[in-house]
Every structure is written in structure tokens, then in C-alpha cells.
Short mmCIF file of C-alpha atoms and ligand atoms in Angstrom, two decimals:
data_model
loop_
_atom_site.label_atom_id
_atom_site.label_comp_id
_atom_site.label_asym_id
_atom_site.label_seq_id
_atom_site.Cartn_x
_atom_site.Cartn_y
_atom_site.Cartn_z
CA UNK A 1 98.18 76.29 104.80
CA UNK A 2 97.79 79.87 106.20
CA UNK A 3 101.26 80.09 107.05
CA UNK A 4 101.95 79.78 103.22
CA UNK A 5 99.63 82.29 102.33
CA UNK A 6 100.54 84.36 104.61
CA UNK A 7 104.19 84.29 103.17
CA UNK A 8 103.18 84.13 99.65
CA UNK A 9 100.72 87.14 100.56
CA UNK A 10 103.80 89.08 102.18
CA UNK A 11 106.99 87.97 100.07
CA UNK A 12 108.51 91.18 98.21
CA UNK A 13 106.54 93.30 100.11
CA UNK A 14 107.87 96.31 102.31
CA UNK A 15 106.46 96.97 105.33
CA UNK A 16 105.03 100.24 104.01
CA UNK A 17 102.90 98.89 100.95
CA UNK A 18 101.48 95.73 103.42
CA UNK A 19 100.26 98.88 106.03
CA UNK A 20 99.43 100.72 103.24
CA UNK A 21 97.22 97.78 102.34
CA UNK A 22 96.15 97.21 105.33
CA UNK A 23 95.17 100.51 106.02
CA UNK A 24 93.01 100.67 102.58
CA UNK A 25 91.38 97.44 104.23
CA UNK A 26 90.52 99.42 107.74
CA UNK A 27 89.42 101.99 105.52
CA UNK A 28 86.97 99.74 103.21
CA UNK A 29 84.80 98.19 106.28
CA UNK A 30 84.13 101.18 107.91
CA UNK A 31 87.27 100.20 111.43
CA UNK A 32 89.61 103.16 111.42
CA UNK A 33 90.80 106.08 109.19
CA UNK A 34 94.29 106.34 108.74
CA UNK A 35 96.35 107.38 106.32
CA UNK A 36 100.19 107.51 105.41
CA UNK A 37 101.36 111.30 104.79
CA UNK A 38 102.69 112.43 101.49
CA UNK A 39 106.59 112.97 101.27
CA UNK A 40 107.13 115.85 101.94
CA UNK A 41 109.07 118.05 99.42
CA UNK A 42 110.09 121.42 98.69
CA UNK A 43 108.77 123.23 95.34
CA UNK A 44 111.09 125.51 93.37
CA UNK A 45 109.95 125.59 90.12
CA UNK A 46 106.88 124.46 88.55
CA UNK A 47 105.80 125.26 84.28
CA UNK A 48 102.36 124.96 83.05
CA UNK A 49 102.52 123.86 79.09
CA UNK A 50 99.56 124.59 77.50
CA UNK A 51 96.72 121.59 77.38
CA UNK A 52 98.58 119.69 79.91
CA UNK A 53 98.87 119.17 83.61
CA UNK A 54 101.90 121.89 85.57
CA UNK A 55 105.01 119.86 85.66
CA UNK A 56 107.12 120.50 89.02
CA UNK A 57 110.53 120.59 87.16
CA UNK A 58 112.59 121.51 90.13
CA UNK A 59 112.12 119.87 93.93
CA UNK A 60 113.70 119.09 97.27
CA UNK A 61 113.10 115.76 99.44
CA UNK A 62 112.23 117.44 103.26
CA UNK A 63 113.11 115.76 106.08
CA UNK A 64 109.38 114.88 107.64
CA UNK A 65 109.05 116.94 110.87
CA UNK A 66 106.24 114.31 112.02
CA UNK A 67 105.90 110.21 111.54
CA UNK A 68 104.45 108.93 108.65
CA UNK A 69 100.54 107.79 109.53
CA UNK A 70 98.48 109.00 111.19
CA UNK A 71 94.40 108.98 111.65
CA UNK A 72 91.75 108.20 114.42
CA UNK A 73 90.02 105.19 115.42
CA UNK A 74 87.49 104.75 117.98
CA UNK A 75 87.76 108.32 118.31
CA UNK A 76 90.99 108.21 119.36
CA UNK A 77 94.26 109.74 117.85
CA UNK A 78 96.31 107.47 116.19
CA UNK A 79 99.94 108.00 115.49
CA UNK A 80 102.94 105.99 114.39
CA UNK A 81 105.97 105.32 112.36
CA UNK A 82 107.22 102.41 110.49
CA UNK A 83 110.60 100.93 110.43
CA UNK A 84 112.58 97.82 108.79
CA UNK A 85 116.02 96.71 109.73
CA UNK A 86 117.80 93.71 108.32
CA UNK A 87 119.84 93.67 111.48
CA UNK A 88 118.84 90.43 113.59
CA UNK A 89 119.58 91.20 116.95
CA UNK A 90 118.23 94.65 117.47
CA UNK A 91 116.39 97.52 116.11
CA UNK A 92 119.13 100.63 115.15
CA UNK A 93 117.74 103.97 116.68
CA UNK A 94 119.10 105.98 113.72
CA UNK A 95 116.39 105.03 112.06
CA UNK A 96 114.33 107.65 113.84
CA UNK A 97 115.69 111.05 113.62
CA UNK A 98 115.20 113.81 116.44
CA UNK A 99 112.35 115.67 115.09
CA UNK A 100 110.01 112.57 114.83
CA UNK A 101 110.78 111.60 118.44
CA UNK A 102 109.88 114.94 119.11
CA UNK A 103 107.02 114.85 117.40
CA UNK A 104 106.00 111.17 119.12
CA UNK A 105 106.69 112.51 122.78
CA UNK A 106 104.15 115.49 122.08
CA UNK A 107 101.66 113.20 120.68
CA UNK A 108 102.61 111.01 123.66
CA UNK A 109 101.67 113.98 125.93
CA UNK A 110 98.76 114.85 124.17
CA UNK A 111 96.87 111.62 125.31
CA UNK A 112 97.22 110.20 121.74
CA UNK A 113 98.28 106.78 120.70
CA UNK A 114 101.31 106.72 119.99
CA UNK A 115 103.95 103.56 118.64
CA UNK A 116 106.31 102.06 116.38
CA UNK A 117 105.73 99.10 113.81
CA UNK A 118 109.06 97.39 113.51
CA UNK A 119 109.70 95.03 110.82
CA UNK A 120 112.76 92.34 110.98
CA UNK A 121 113.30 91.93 107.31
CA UNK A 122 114.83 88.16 107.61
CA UNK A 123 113.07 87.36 110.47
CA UNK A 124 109.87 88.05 108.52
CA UNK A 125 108.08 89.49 111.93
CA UNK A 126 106.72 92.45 112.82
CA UNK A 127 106.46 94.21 116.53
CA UNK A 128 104.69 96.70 117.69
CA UNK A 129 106.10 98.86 120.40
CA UNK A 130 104.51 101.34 122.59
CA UNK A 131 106.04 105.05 122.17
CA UNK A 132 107.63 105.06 125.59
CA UNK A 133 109.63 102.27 124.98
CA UNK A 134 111.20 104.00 122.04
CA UNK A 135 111.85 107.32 124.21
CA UNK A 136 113.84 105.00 126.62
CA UNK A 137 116.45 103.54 124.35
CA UNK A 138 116.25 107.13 122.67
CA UNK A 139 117.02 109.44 125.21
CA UNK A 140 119.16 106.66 127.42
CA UNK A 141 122.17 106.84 123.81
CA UNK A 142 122.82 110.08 124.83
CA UNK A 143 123.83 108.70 128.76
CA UNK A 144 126.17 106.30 126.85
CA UNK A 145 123.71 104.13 126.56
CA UNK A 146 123.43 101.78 123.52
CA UNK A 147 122.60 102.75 119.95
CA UNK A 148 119.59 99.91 119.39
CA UNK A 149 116.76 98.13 120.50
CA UNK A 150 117.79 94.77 121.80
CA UNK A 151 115.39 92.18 119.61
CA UNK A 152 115.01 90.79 123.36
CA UNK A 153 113.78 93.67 124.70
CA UNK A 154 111.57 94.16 121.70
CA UNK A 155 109.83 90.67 121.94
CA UNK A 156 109.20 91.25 125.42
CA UNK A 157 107.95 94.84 125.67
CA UNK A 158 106.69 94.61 122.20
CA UNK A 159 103.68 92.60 120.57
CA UNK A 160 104.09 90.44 117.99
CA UNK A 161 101.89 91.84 115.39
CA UNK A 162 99.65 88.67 113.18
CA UNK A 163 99.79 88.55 109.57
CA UNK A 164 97.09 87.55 107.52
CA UNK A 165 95.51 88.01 103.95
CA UNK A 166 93.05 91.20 105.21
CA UNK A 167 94.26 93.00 107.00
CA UNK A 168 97.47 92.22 106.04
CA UNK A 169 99.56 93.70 109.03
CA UNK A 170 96.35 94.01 111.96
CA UNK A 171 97.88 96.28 114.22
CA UNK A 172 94.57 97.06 115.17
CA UNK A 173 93.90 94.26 117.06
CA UNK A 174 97.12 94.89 119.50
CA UNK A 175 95.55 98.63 120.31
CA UNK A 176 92.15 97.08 120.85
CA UNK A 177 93.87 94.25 123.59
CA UNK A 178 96.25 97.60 125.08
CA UNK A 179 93.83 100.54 125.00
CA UNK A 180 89.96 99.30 124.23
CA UNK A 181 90.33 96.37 126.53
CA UNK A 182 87.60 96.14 129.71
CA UNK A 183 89.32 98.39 132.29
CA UNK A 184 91.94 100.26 130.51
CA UNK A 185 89.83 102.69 128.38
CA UNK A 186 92.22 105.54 128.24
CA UNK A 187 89.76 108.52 128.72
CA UNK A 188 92.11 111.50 128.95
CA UNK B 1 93.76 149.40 119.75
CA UNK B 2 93.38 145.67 119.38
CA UNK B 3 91.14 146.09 116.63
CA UNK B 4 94.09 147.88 114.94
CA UNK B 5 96.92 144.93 115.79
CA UNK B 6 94.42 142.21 114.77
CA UNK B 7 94.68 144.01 111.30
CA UNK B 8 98.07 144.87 111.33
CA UNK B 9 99.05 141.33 112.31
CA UNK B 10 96.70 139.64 109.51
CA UNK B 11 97.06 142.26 106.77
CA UNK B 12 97.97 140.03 103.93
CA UNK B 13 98.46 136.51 105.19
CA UNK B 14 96.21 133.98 103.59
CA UNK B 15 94.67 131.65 106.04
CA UNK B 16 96.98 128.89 105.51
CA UNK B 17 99.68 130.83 106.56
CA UNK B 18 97.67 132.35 109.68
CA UNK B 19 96.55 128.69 110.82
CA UNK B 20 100.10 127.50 110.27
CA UNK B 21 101.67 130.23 112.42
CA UNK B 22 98.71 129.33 115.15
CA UNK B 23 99.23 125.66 114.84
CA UNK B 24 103.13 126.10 115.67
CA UNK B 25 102.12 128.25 118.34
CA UNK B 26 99.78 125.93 120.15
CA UNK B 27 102.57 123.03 119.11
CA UNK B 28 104.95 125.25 121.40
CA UNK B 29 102.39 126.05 124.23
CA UNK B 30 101.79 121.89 124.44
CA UNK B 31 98.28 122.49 123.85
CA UNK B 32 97.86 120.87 121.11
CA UNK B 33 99.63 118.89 117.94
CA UNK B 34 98.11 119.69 114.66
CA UNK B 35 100.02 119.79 111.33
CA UNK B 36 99.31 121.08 107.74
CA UNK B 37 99.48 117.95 105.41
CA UNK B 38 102.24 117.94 102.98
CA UNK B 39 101.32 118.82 99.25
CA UNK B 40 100.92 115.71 97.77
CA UNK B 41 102.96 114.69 94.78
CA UNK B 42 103.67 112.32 92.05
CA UNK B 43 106.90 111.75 92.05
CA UNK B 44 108.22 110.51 88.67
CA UNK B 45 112.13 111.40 88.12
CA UNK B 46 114.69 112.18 90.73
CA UNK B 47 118.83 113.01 89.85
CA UNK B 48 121.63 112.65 92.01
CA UNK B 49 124.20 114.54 91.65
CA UNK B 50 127.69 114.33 93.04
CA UNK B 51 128.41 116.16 96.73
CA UNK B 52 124.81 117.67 96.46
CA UNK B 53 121.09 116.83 97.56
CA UNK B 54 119.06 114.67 95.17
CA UNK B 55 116.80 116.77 92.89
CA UNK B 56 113.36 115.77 91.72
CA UNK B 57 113.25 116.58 88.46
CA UNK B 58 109.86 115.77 87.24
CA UNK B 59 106.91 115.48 89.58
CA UNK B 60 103.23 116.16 89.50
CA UNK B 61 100.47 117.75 91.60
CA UNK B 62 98.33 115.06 92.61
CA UNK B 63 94.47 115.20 94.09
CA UNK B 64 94.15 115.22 97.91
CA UNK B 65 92.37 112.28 99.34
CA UNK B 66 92.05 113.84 102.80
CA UNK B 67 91.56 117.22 104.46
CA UNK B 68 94.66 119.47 104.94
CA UNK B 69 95.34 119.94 108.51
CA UNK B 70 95.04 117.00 111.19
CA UNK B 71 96.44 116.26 114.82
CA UNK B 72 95.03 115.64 118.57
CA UNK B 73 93.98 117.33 120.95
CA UNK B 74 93.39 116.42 124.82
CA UNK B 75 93.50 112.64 123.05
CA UNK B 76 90.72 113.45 120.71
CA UNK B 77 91.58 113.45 116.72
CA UNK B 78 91.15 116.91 115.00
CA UNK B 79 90.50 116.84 111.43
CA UNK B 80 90.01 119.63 109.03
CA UNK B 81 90.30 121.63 105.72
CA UNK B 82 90.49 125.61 105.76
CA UNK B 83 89.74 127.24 102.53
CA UNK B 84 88.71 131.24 101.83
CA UNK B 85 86.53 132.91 99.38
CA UNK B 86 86.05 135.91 97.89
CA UNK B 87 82.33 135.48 97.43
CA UNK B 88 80.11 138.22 99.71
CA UNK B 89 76.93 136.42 100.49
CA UNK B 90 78.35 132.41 100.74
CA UNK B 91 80.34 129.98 100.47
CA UNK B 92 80.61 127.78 97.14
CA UNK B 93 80.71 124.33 97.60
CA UNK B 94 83.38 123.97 94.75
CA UNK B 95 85.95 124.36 97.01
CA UNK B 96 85.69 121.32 98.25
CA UNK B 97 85.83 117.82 96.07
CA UNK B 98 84.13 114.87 96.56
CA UNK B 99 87.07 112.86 97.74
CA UNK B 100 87.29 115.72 101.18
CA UNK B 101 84.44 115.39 101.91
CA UNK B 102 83.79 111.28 101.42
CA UNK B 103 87.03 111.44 103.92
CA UNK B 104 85.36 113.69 106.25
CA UNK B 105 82.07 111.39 106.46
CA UNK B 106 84.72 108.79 107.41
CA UNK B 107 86.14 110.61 109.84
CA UNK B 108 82.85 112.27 111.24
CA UNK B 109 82.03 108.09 112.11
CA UNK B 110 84.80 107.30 113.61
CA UNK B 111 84.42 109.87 116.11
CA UNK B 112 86.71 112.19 114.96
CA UNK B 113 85.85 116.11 115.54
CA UNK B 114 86.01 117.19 112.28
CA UNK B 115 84.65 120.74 110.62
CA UNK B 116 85.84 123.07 108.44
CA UNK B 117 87.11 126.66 108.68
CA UNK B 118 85.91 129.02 106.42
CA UNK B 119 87.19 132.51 105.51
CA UNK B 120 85.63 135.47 103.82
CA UNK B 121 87.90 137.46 102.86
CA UNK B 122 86.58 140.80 101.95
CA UNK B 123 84.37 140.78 105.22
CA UNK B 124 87.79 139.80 107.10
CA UNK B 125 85.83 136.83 108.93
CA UNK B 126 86.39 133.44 109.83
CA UNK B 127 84.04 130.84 111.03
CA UNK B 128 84.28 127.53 112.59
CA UNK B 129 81.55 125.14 111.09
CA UNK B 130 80.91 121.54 112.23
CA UNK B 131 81.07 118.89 109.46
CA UNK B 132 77.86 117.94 109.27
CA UNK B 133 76.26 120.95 108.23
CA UNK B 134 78.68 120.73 104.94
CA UNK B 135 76.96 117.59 104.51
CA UNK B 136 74.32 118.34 104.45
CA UNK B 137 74.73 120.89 101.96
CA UNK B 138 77.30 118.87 99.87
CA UNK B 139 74.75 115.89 99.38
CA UNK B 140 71.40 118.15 98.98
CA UNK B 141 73.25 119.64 95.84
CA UNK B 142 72.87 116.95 93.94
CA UNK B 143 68.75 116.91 95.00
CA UNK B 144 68.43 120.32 92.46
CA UNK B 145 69.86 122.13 95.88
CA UNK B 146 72.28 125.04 95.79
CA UNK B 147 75.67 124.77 95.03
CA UNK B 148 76.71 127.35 98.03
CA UNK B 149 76.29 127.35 101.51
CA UNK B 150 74.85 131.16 102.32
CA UNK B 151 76.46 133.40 104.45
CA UNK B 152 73.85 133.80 107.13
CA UNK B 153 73.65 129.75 107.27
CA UNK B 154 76.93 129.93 108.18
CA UNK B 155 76.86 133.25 110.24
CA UNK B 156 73.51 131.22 112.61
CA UNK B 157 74.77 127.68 112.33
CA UNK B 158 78.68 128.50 112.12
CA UNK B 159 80.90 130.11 115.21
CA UNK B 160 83.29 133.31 114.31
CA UNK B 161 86.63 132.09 115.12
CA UNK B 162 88.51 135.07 117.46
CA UNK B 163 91.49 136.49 115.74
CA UNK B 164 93.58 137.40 117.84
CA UNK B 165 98.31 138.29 118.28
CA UNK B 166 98.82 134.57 119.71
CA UNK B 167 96.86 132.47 118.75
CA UNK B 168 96.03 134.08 115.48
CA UNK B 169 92.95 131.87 114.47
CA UNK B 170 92.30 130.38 118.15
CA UNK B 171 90.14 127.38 116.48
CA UNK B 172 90.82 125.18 120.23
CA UNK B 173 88.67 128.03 121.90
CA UNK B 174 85.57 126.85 119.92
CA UNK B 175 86.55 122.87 119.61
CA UNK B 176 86.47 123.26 124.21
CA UNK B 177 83.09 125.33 124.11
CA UNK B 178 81.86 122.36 121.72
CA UNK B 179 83.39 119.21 122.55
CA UNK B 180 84.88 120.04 125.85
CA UNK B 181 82.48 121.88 127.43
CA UNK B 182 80.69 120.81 131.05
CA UNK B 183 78.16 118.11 130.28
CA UNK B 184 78.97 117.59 126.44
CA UNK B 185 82.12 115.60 126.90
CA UNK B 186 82.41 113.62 124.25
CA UNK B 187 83.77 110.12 125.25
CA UNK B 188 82.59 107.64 122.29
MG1 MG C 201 109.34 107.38 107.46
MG1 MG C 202 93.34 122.13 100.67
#
């Protein structure tokens, strides 16, 4: 029975409108506040006709020099990006470009939280992976190392993220079990 | 003599552009990771032409649900909206809309450090005021109470922000004599 909902609750959905949901649902009761960043574009020309809102008639997709949510819970900085593949046996690193590894490894440095939510489109299941993990498989393709995540690798350094009705995609829980857990708050 | 650069090197820059040139400079020092939200748009039509970028073609200015600027710092999340009036003798509390500040609340909870920064641009000041004293005005507006915050609320309950070659508007200084200070670590 939940297993159906849970796939009727999910099915057409990308992975960004379930966290998007799901962060609504954090949101709502008061757990977290975090918040997917607008696409960021470049404005060239905008006209203002009379008794109606300015029209931006002329604009440029940016590439995004950061990940795509971020927010704070518990205090604490959260940041992370979200990818699908439809690849089955691992997760391609050019889906992350160099600036938002970058960006990850500051945040990383920072004392932030800092992941990836990784979506296998026909598995239908969704990992979350700490930062550093990400770094290693990034940094190692330019030693000749491979050019993806082994899905191996990922279900054993990963967590396997539950779906449910609300919150849809409760990511939440994993940070509570890796960084609120008795004995490994992270006070830095 | 510094009196003079500190002109020179603000003459004409709005605060945006002074916070975003201090932001990339603490982003370079690895003191901190704060970034200026992207404009948030409606995106409605988009072409693609051949052997060049796509181009939106039609897009629209949408309301902010969130402050402008957000990041970490030593772990902690930083949240924030700058804005600058021309007003002499305070601040009016139309800059702000109702969404900002409902986000701020939010983030204020969560145990976020979150305040805004507040420029007056004919006296050529800046000031670093906590949250909660927005607030307070915000919600006593709607009790028959102003619709500013004065200047000598904000001069007693606010904190100048130094201007300064590198950093420009050195916010940090204030959030570690705040938040950071000896005995008012903040670890919630
Ligand atoms: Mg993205
Ligand atoms: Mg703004």
C-alpha cells in the first residue's frame, strides 16, 4: 500500500519539483528553510508598455556559479545540488561543472553542510552523498581516473534517501542521523 | 587620507555593488561564502537559434520570496537584504514587503543570523541592524505605529558598518563582535 503511493505520489515527477515540494513541506511546519535559487539570467533589454507589467524582451541563460538550494536548518548552513541520470550503473560527473564544485569545496571548508541528491531515473531511487565523496571522483578524472560515480560506490558511501507522501524526498532525516545525531554535533 | 580613499573608492557605487565587490573579496580570502541571489524571473518564451546561445525572449520580473544575499559563515547561515534610502531622519519600512520579512521570521527561528543592512545615502552611512528590531517595527505598523524606523533608533540600536579599501562594507566584523564574540557563542 505505501509503496504504491509512494510511486503514484512520485511518477512524472523530476527530482526538482518532488524537493521543491518537499522543501515547501519543511517550510510549512516550521523544520528548515530552504529554498531553490532562481535561474540565473542575464538582462539586456527590458520595455515598460504603459498599464502593464516591464516585459524582459531580450535575456541570457548564466551558467550558476553556486548549486541550486540552499538554506539553514538547525542553525546550520545547508547546501546542495540535485542531479538525475538515466544511466544505471553510475552517476556521470559532467553533470557538475567546475564552478559548482568550487563553490561546494568552499562551503565544505566553511563548516557548512554540504551534499548531493542523486536521482536514478529508472531505478526510481534517490541517494544522498556527502560533498567529499563528490570531490573524490571529481578531482581523481583529472589523474585518469574515471568519469562517474560507480552506483556501487554510491549505495555504499551514499544513503538511500525514503520517499513518502510529506515530505516527499526527506533528506532531512539522513542529516539529522549524520550531523544532529548524539555525539557527532558538528560545532565548528 | 583614509577618509579621502574611503570616498574615492565608494563615490558612486550603490550598495549592491559595494557588498558584491566585498562578498567576492571575503569569497577569495576563504572567510566566508555569501552570494547575491539571482533576480528572479518568469520565464515564459525562449528561441534557439542555429550556432548561437538560446535567447529568452519574453520573461517577467517576478516578487522575491526571500532576502537577497545568503551564505555561511564559520558553519553558521547568514541571511540578509541590503537596501538604501534617500530619506534624512529614517528608514521607511516600504522597502521591504511582507513576503522578506515573513522569510526572515523563518529564518530568525531556525537559528539563522539574519539582519539587515541599511544605507543612507546622503549621510554616506551604513548600519548593521539585527532582525528583530525590523520586527518589531514591521508588525507594530499595523497597531496605528509608524511606517519608518527613525534614524536615531537605528543609529542606538543599529552598528555603523566600517567602510573601508578591502573589505568595502566589512559586515563579518560586526556578525564576530555579535555572534562570535567570547561568551556569546551562539551554538543552538
Ligand atoms: Mg542545477
Ligand atoms: Mg532586494
Amino acid at each position: 500500500q505505501e509503496n504504491f503511493s509512494n510511486k503514484h505520489a512520485n511518477r512524472g515527477m523530476t527530482l526538482e519539483e518532488d524537493l521543491n515540494i518537499t522543501n515547501e513541506y519543511y517550510l510549512s511546519i516550521g523544520k528548515a528553510v530552504i529554498h531553490k535559487k532562481p535561474t540565473p539570467v542575464q538582462i539586456v533589454n527590458v520595455s515598460y508598455p504603459k498599464r502593464s507589467a516591464a516585459i524582459i524582451t531580450e535575456a541570457y541563460f548564466k551558467l550558476a556559479s553556486t548549486t541550486d538550494y540552499n538554506g539553514v536548518y538547525k542553525g546550520k548552513y545547508i547546501d546542495f545540488e540535485a542531479k538525475e541520470t538515466k544511466n544505471k550503473t553510475s552517476f556521470p560527473l559532467n553533470n557538475f561543472h567546475a564552478h559548482q564544485i568550487e563553490h561546494m569545496k568552499k562551503v565544505d571548508e566553511q563548516g557548512g553542510i554540504c551534499f548531493v541528491i542523486l536521482k536514478f531515473v529508472y531505478l526510481d531511487t534517490i541517494y544522498f552523498l556527502e560533498a567529499k565523496h563528490l570531490f573524490y571522483f571529481w578531482d581523481n578524472q583529472f589523474q585518469n581516473g574515471r568519469k562517474s560515480i560507480p552506483f556501487m560506490y554510491i549505495e555504499e558511501n551514499g544513503i538511500q534517501i525514503p520517499l513518502g507522501f510529506n515530505p516527499r524526498v526527506d533528506y532531512l532525516s539522513i542529516i539529522d542521523n549524520i550531523y544532529f545525531s548524539k555525539g557527532r554535533i558538528n560545532h565548528d
